[in-house]
Rosetta silent file (secondary structure, phi, psi, omega in degrees, C-alpha in Angstrom):
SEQUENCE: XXXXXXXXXXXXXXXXXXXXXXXXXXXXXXXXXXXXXXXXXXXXXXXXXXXXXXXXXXXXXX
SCORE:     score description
SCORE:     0.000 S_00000001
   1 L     0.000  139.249 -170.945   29.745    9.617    9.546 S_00000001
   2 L   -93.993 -148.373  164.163   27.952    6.487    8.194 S_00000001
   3 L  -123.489  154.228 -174.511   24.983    4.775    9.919 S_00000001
   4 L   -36.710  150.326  125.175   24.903    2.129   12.598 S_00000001
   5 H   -28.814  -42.069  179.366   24.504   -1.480   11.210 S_00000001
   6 H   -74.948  -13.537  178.850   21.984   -2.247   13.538 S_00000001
   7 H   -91.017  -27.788  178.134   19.992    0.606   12.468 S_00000001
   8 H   -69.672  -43.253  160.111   20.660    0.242    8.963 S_00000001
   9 H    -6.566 -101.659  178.695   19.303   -3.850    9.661 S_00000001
  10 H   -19.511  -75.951 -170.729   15.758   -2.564   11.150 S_00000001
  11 H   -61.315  -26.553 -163.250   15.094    0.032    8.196 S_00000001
  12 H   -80.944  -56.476 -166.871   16.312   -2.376    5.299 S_00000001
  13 H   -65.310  -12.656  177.739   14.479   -5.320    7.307 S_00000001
  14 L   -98.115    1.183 -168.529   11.088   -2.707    7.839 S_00000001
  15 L    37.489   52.501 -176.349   11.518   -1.394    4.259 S_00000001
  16 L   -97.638  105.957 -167.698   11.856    1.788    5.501 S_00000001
  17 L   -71.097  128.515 -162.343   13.048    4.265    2.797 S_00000001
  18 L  -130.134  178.406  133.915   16.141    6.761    4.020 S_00000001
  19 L  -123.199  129.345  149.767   19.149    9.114    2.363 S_00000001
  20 L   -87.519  100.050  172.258   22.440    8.726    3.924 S_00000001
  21 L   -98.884  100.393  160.109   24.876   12.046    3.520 S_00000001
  22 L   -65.820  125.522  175.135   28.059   11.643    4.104 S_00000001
  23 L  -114.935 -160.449  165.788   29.699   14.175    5.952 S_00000001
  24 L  -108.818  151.826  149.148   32.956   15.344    7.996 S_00000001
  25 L     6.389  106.294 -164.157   32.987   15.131   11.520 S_00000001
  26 L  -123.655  157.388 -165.160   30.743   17.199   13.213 S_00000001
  27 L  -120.118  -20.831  172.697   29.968   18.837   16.922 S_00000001
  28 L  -111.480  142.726  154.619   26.369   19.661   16.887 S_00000001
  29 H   -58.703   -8.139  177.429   23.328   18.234   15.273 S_00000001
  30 H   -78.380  -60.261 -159.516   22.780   22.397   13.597 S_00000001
  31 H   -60.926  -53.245  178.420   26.591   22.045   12.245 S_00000001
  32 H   -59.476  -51.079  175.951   25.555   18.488   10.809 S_00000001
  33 H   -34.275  -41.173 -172.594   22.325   19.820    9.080 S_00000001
  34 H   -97.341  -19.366  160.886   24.488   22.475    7.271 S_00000001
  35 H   -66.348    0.868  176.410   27.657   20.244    6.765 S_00000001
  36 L  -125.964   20.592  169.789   24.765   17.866    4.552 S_00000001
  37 L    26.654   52.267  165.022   22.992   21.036    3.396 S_00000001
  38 L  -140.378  178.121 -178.757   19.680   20.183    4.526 S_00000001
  39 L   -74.568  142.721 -162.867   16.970   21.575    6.901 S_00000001
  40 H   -54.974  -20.289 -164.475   17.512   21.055   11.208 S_00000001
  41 H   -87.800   -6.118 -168.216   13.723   19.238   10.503 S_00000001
  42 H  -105.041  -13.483 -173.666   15.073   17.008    8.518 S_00000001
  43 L  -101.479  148.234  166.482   18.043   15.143   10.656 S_00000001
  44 L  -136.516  160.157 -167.212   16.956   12.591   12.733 S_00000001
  45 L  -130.772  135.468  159.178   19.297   11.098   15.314 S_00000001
  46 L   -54.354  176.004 -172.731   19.725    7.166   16.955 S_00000001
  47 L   167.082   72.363 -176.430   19.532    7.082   19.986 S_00000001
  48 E   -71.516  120.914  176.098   20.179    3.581   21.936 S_00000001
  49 E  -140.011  150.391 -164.403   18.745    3.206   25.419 S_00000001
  50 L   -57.256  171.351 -175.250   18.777    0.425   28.178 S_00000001
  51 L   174.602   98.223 -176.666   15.594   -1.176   29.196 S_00000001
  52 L    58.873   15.259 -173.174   14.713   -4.201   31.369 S_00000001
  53 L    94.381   19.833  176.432   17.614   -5.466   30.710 S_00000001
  54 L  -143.349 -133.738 -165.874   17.829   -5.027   27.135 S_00000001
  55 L  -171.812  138.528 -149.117   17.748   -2.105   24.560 S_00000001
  56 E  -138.507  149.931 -170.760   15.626   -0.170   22.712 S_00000001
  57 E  -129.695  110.144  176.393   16.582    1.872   19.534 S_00000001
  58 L   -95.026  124.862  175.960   14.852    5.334   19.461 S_00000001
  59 L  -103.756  108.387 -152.936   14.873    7.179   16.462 S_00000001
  60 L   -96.046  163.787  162.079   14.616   10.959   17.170 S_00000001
  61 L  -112.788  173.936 -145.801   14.754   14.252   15.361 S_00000001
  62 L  -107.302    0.000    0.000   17.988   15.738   15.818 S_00000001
């Protein structure tokens, strides 16, 4: 799974430093931690939500 474009925008345009792991297809955010062999503390998740009539992009841990 990659990452959104609009999220990758925001961090490239905030110079916000990341890693992107590609993985396969996944059903949980636990299953993704261990299909990208890292720690559950370590995934963070998007997380778009509506708002006054617009949208807000929350970035969460997963």
């Amino acid at each position: 799974m990659s990452i959104a474009p609009t999220l990758h925008r925001y961090l490239a345009a905030e110079n916000i430093q990341y890693a992107e792991i590609p993985h396969d297809l996944t059903t949980s955010s636990t299953r993704t931690a261990q299909a990208c062999h890292v720690s559950g503390d370590r995934l963070a998740k998007a997380v778009v939500l509506r708002h006054d009539g617009g949208y807000m992009l929350a970035v969460v841990p997963a």
